[in-house]
PDB file of C-alpha atoms in Angstrom:
ATOM      1  CA  MET A   1      85.421 147.630  72.582  1.00 94.00           C
ATOM      2  CA  ILE A   2      87.813 147.680  69.624  1.00 97.00           C
ATOM      3  CA  ASN A   3      91.074 145.847  70.180  1.00 97.00           C
ATOM      4  CA  GLN A   4      94.528 146.923  68.990  1.00 96.00           C
ATOM      5  CA  THR A   5      94.156 145.013  65.726  1.00 96.00           C
ATOM      6  CA  GLY A   6      90.907 146.788  64.796  1.00 97.00           C
ATOM      7  CA  TRP A   7      88.346 144.143  65.745  1.00 98.00           C
ATOM      8  CA  LEU A   8      85.305 144.553  67.969  1.00 98.00           C
ATOM      9  CA  THR A   9      85.838 142.232  70.914  1.00 96.00           C
ATOM     10  CA  ASP A  10      82.258 141.143  71.575  1.00 95.00           C
ATOM     11  CA  VAL A  11      80.690 140.428  68.184  1.00 98.00           C
ATOM     12  CA  LYS A  12      80.591 137.565  65.719  1.00 98.00           C
ATOM     13  CA  VAL A  13      83.630 137.608  63.407  1.00 98.00           C
ATOM     14  CA  VAL A  14      83.373 136.231  59.867  1.00 98.00           C
ATOM     15  CA  PRO A  15      86.612 137.170  58.062  1.00 98.00           C
ATOM     16  CA  SER A  16      86.267 138.298  54.456  1.00 98.00           C
ATOM     17  CA  PRO A  17      89.059 137.903  51.914  1.00 98.00           C
ATOM     18  CA  HIS A  18      87.830 141.068  50.185  1.00 98.00           C
ATOM     19  CA  PHE A  19      89.998 143.750  51.743  1.00 98.00           C
ATOM     20  CA  ASP A  20      93.472 145.188  51.516  1.00 97.00           C
ATOM     21  CA  SER A  21      95.794 147.309  53.618  1.00 96.00           C
ATOM     22  CA  ARG A  22      95.262 151.019  54.035  1.00 94.00           C
ATOM     23  CA  GLN A  23      98.136 153.346  53.275  1.00 89.00           C
ATOM     24  CA  SER A  24      97.677 154.673  56.817  1.00 84.00           C
ATOM     25  CA  ASP A  25      95.288 153.738  59.607  1.00 76.00           C
ATOM     26  CA  LYS A  26      95.835 157.281  60.935  1.00 85.00           C
ATOM     27  CA  ASP A  27      93.719 158.535  57.995  1.00 93.00           C
ATOM     28  CA  ILE A  28      90.464 156.828  59.048  1.00 98.00           C
ATOM     29  CA  SER A  29      88.067 159.764  59.078  1.00 98.00           C
ATOM     30  CA  LEU A  30      84.688 158.770  57.618  1.00 98.00           C
ATOM     31  CA  LEU A  31      81.863 156.371  58.507  1.00 98.00           C
ATOM     32  CA  VAL A  32      79.570 155.258  55.680  1.00 98.00           C
ATOM     33  CA  ILE A  33      76.162 153.668  56.345  1.00 98.00           C
ATOM     34  CA  HIS A  34      74.821 151.212  53.728  1.00 98.00           C
ATOM     35  CA  ASN A  35      72.056 148.650  53.361  1.00 98.00           C
ATOM     36  CA  ILE A  36      71.979 145.193  51.836  1.00 98.00           C
ATOM     37  CA  ASN A  37      69.426 142.422  51.441  1.00 97.00           C
ATOM     38  CA  LEU A  38      70.003 139.031  49.866  1.00 97.00           C
ATOM     39  CA  PRO A  39      68.132 137.668  48.054  1.00 96.00           C
ATOM     40  CA  PRO A  40      66.675 141.022  46.992  1.00 95.00           C
ATOM     41  CA  GLY A  41      63.741 141.987  49.168  1.00 94.00           C
ATOM     42  CA  GLN A  42      64.383 139.235  51.711  1.00 96.00           C
ATOM     43  CA  PHE A  43      65.876 139.304  55.193  1.00 97.00           C
ATOM     44  CA  GLY A  44      67.399 136.581  57.336  1.00 95.00           C
ATOM     45  CA  GLY A  45      69.678 133.679  56.571  1.00 94.00           C
ATOM     46  CA  ASP A  46      73.393 133.785  55.903  1.00 96.00           C
ATOM     47  CA  ASP A  47      73.503 134.853  52.242  1.00 98.00           C
ATOM     48  CA  ILE A  48      75.065 138.227  53.088  1.00 98.00           C
ATOM     49  CA  GLU A  49      77.799 136.497  55.078  1.00 98.00           C
ATOM     50  CA  GLN A  50      78.423 134.105  52.201  1.00 98.00           C
ATOM     51  CA  PHE A  51      78.541 137.026  49.756  1.00 98.00           C
ATOM     52  CA  PHE A  52      81.122 138.950  51.789  1.00 98.00           C
ATOM     53  CA  LYS A  53      83.187 135.748  52.183  1.00 97.00           C
ATOM     54  CA  GLY A  54      83.127 135.149  48.422  1.00 97.00           C
ATOM     55  CA  GLU A  55      81.245 131.889  48.928  1.00 97.00           C
ATOM     56  CA  LEU A  56      77.762 132.751  47.660  1.00 97.00           C
ATOM     57  CA  ASP A  57      76.115 129.797  45.899  1.00 97.00           C
ATOM     58  CA  SER A  58      75.310 131.067  42.406  1.00 97.00           C
ATOM     59  CA  THR A  59      72.517 128.495  42.049  1.00 96.00           C
ATOM     60  CA  ALA A  60      70.667 129.308  45.277  1.00 96.00           C
ATOM     61  CA  HIS A  61      68.767 132.245  43.723  1.00 96.00           C
ATOM     62  CA  PRO A  62      68.645 133.610  40.163  1.00 97.00           C
ATOM     63  CA  TYR A  63      70.067 136.982  41.292  1.00 97.00           C
ATOM     64  CA  PHE A  64      73.116 135.295  42.802  1.00 98.00           C
ATOM     65  CA  ALA A  65      74.271 134.182  39.341  1.00 97.00           C
ATOM     66  CA  PHE A  66      74.960 137.865  38.575  1.00 96.00           C
ATOM     67  CA  ILE A  67      76.718 138.822  41.828  1.00 97.00           C
ATOM     68  CA  HIS A  68      78.459 135.716  43.177  1.00 95.00           C
ATOM     69  CA  GLU A  69      81.852 136.637  41.708  1.00 96.00           C
ATOM     70  CA  MET A  70      81.830 140.234  42.965  1.00 96.00           C
ATOM     71  CA  LYS A  71      84.546 141.026  45.475  1.00 97.00           C
ATOM     72  CA  VAL A  72      82.895 143.296  48.020  1.00 97.00           C
ATOM     73  CA  SER A  73      82.865 143.592  51.781  1.00 97.00           C
ATOM     74  CA  ALA A  74      81.971 145.894  54.605  1.00 98.00           C
ATOM     75  CA  HIS A  75      83.622 146.215  57.952  1.00 98.00           C
ATOM     76  CA  CYS A  76      80.396 145.245  59.730  1.00 98.00           C
ATOM     77  CA  LEU A  77      76.858 144.070  59.099  1.00 98.00           C
ATOM     78  CA  ILE A  78      74.010 144.754  61.512  1.00 98.00           C
ATOM     79  CA  LYS A  79      71.207 142.238  61.084  1.00 98.00           C
ATOM     80  CA  ARG A  80      67.507 142.975  61.657  1.00 98.00           C
ATOM     81  CA  ASP A  81      67.687 141.647  65.239  1.00 98.00           C
ATOM     82  CA  GLY A  82      70.653 143.915  66.042  1.00 98.00           C
ATOM     83  CA  GLU A  83      73.336 141.216  65.790  1.00 98.00           C
ATOM     84  CA  VAL A  84      76.665 142.696  64.706  1.00 98.00           C
ATOM     85  CA  ILE A  85      78.997 140.703  62.450  1.00 98.00           C
ATOM     86  CA  GLN A  86      82.460 142.011  61.605  1.00 98.00           C
ATOM     87  CA  PHE A  87      84.117 140.998  58.333  1.00 98.00           C
ATOM     88  CA  VAL A  88      87.171 143.266  58.065  1.00 98.00           C
ATOM     89  CA  SER A  89      89.393 144.908  60.672  1.00 98.00           C
ATOM     90  CA  PHE A  90      88.750 148.634  60.932  1.00 98.00           C
ATOM     91  CA  GLN A  91      92.462 149.120  60.339  1.00 97.00           C
ATOM     92  CA  ASP A  92      92.141 147.550  56.879  1.00 97.00           C
ATOM     93  CA  ARG A  93      90.332 148.819  53.789  1.00 97.00           C
ATOM     94  CA  ALA A  94      87.038 147.063  53.113  1.00 98.00           C
ATOM     95  CA  TRP A  95      85.614 147.249  49.601  1.00 97.00           C
ATOM     96  CA  HIS A  96      82.258 148.895  50.281  1.00 98.00           C
ATOM     97  CA  ALA A  97      82.099 152.373  48.755  1.00 97.00           C
ATOM     98  CA  GLY A  98      83.153 151.892  45.133  1.00 96.00           C
ATOM     99  CA  VAL A  99      83.459 155.039  43.047  1.00 97.00           C
ATOM    100  CA  SER A 100      82.834 157.692  45.667  1.00 98.00           C
ATOM    101  CA  SER A 101      83.739 161.110  47.013  1.00 98.00           C
ATOM    102  CA  PHE A 102      83.242 162.952  50.308  1.00 98.00           C
ATOM    103  CA  ALA A 103      83.935 166.678  50.783  1.00 96.00           C
ATOM    104  CA  GLY A 104      85.851 166.741  47.510  1.00 96.00           C
ATOM    105  CA  ARG A 105      88.050 163.761  48.326  1.00 97.00           C
ATOM    106  CA  ALA A 106      87.655 160.661  46.145  1.00 97.00           C
ATOM    107  CA  GLN A 107      88.232 156.977  46.928  1.00 96.00           C
ATOM    108  CA  CYS A 108      86.256 156.803  50.191  1.00 98.00           C
ATOM    109  CA  ASN A 109      87.345 153.205  50.831  1.00 97.00           C
ATOM    110  CA  ASP A 110      90.837 154.545  51.532  1.00 97.00           C
ATOM    111  CA  TYR A 111      89.780 156.507  54.618  1.00 98.00           C
ATOM    112  CA  SER A 112      86.371 155.186  55.648  1.00 98.00           C
ATOM    113  CA  ILE A 113      84.680 152.479  57.652  1.00 98.00           C
ATOM    114  CA  GLY A 114      81.617 150.860  56.074  1.00 98.00           C
ATOM    115  CA  ILE A 115      78.676 149.484  58.032  1.00 98.00           C
ATOM    116  CA  GLU A 116      75.892 147.590  56.276  1.00 98.00           C
ATOM    117  CA  LEU A 117      72.395 147.390  57.725  1.00 98.00           C
ATOM    118  CA  GLU A 118      70.343 144.387  56.689  1.00 98.00           C
ATOM    119  CA  GLY A 119      67.509 146.215  55.012  1.00 98.00           C
ATOM    120  CA  SER A 120      66.353 148.113  51.969  1.00 97.00           C
ATOM    121  CA  ASP A 121      65.683 151.674  50.907  1.00 95.00           C
ATOM    122  CA  PHE A 122      61.959 151.135  51.478  1.00 95.00           C
ATOM    123  CA  VAL A 123      61.593 149.066  54.675  1.00 97.00           C
ATOM    124  CA  PRO A 124      62.105 150.860  57.999  1.00 97.00           C
ATOM    125  CA  TYR A 125      65.074 149.671  60.031  1.00 98.00           C
ATOM    126  CA  THR A 126      64.476 148.068  63.413  1.00 98.00           C
ATOM    127  CA  GLN A 127      65.021 149.642  66.808  1.00 98.00           C
ATOM    128  CA  ALA A 128      67.567 146.902  67.519  1.00 98.00           C
ATOM    129  CA  GLN A 129      69.539 147.963  64.433  1.00 98.00           C
ATOM    130  CA  TYR A 130      69.590 151.612  65.507  1.00 98.00           C
ATOM    131  CA  GLN A 131      70.710 150.612  69.003  1.00 97.00           C
ATOM    132  CA  SER A 132      73.522 148.432  67.665  1.00 98.00           C
ATOM    133  CA  LEU A 133      74.574 150.992  65.081  1.00 98.00           C
ATOM    134  CA  ALA A 134      74.783 153.703  67.737  1.00 98.00           C
ATOM    135  CA  LYS A 135      76.807 151.474  70.065  1.00 97.00           C
ATOM    136  CA  VAL A 136      79.274 150.478  67.346  1.00 98.00           C
ATOM    137  CA  THR A 137      79.488 154.058  66.089  1.00 98.00           C
ATOM    138  CA  ARG A 138      80.389 155.394  69.541  1.00 97.00           C
ATOM    139  CA  GLU A 139      83.152 152.794  69.822  1.00 97.00           C
ATOM    140  CA  ILE A 140      84.437 153.706  66.354  1.00 98.00           C
ATOM    141  CA  MET A 141      84.383 157.427  67.170  1.00 97.00           C
ATOM    142  CA  GLN A 142      86.296 156.807  70.394  1.00 97.00           C
ATOM    143  CA  THR A 143      88.964 154.756  68.587  1.00 97.00           C
ATOM    144  CA  PHE A 144      89.116 156.963  65.478  1.00 97.00           C
ATOM    145  CA  PRO A 145      88.506 160.543  66.706  1.00 96.00           C
ATOM    146  CA  ALA A 146      88.693 162.012  63.186  1.00 97.00           C
ATOM    147  CA  ILE A 147      85.242 160.443  62.674  1.00 97.00           C
ATOM    148  CA  THR A 148      82.954 163.130  64.035  1.00 96.00           C
ATOM    149  CA  LEU A 149      79.190 163.557  63.631  1.00 96.00           C
ATOM    150  CA  SER A 150      79.790 165.631  60.503  1.00 96.00           C
ATOM    151  CA  ARG A 151      81.858 162.788  59.024  1.00 98.00           C
ATOM    152  CA  ILE A 152      79.119 160.148  59.205  1.00 98.00           C
ATOM    153  CA  THR A 153      77.193 159.772  55.963  1.00 98.00           C
ATOM    154  CA  GLY A 154      75.143 157.456  53.798  1.00 98.00           C
ATOM    155  CA  HIS A 155      76.307 155.664  50.682  1.00 98.00           C
ATOM    156  CA  GLN A 156      73.768 157.703  48.696  1.00 97.00           C
ATOM    157  CA  TYR A 157      75.647 160.911  49.554  1.00 97.00           C
ATOM    158  CA  ILE A 158      79.124 159.733  48.544  1.00 98.00           C
ATOM    159  CA  ALA A 159      77.932 158.051  45.326  1.00 97.00           C
ATOM    160  CA  PRO A 160      74.930 160.164  44.244  1.00 95.00           C
ATOM    161  CA  GLY A 161      73.061 158.874  41.238  1.00 94.00           C
ATOM    162  CA  ARG A 162      74.807 155.514  41.589  1.00 95.00           C
ATOM    163  CA  LYS A 163      73.686 154.433  45.064  1.00 97.00           C
ATOM    164  CA  SER A 164      70.554 155.117  47.112  1.00 96.00           C
ATOM    165  CA  ASP A 165      71.279 153.428  50.436  1.00 97.00           C
ATOM    166  CA  PRO A 166      70.567 153.510  53.296  1.00 98.00           C
ATOM    167  CA  GLY A 167      67.526 155.185  51.739  1.00 96.00           C
ATOM    168  CA  LEU A 168      64.984 157.762  52.741  1.00 95.00           C
ATOM    169  CA  VAL A 169      63.566 155.453  55.431  1.00 97.00           C
ATOM    170  CA  PHE A 170      66.810 155.681  57.419  1.00 98.00           C
ATOM    171  CA  ASP A 171      66.044 157.919  60.417  1.00 98.00           C
ATOM    172  CA  TRP A 172      69.127 160.111  60.772  1.00 98.00           C
ATOM    173  CA  GLN A 173      67.548 162.077  63.629  1.00 97.00           C
ATOM    174  CA  LYS A 174      66.875 158.914  65.647  1.00 97.00           C
ATOM    175  CA  TYR A 175      70.393 157.612  64.973  1.00 98.00           C
ATOM    176  CA  ARG A 176      72.093 160.870  65.972  1.00 96.00           C
ATOM    177  CA  GLY A 177      69.920 161.035  69.091  1.00 96.00           C
ATOM    178  CA  LEU A 178      71.042 157.564  70.117  1.00 96.00           C
ATOM    179  CA  LEU A 179      74.673 158.563  69.610  1.00 94.00           C
ATOM    180  CA  THR A 180      74.322 161.088  72.391  1.00 86.00           C
ATOM    181  CA  GLN A 181      72.759 158.657  74.876  1.00 79.00           C
ATOM    182  CA  SER A 182      75.064 157.178  77.493  1.00 48.00           C
ATOM    183  CA  GLU A 183      73.866 153.571  77.348  1.00 41.00           C
ATOM    184  CA  SER A 184      73.113 151.258  74.464  1.00 41.00           C
ATOM    185  CA  VAL A 185      73.352 147.518  74.116  1.00 43.00           C
ATOM    186  CA  TYR A 186      73.682 145.307  71.098  1.00 42.00           C
ATOM    187  CA  ASN A 187      72.998 141.707  70.383  1.00 40.00           C
ATOM    188  CA  VAL A 188      75.875 139.343  69.716  1.00 40.00           C
ATOM    189  CA  GLY A 189      75.795 136.011  67.941  1.00 40.00           C
TER     190      GLY A 189
END
């Protein structure tokens, strides 16, 4: 369930400082699916959380020296085991899409919700992730009815040539099938 301040009520919350206010929370009309893995090619640990909090240790991995000062966030992360972590209220603007456009409208961060899946373009996502993503998506669609099936997309489609996530291994058919099922559960931390 999403409360009146835009937070899921039954997930781990790790507030990110990397967000700002939307001009209008009535304009929320797009859901963008992403992937992330830190360090590159590795899963597990809390590096993604630290990154979204702006607290990534630049010395913990050579790649982190290049990204530790970036100010990015997503509304939610779904880990490999299906655990959902929320970083930014859905009512606020997370910094996940960058230079982007959907259906001719630029600046997707202004009107979208971003969900990161712990994964890569080349490693299949887990069943637990699909289950959690479907559950969260249904709750988002219920709270923000302008987000319909046709207004759910991947980062690769709103930033073509610049982004490739969630990748060709993301099973859109499986995900959309789960959205129509009546029951789904997700893991909480």
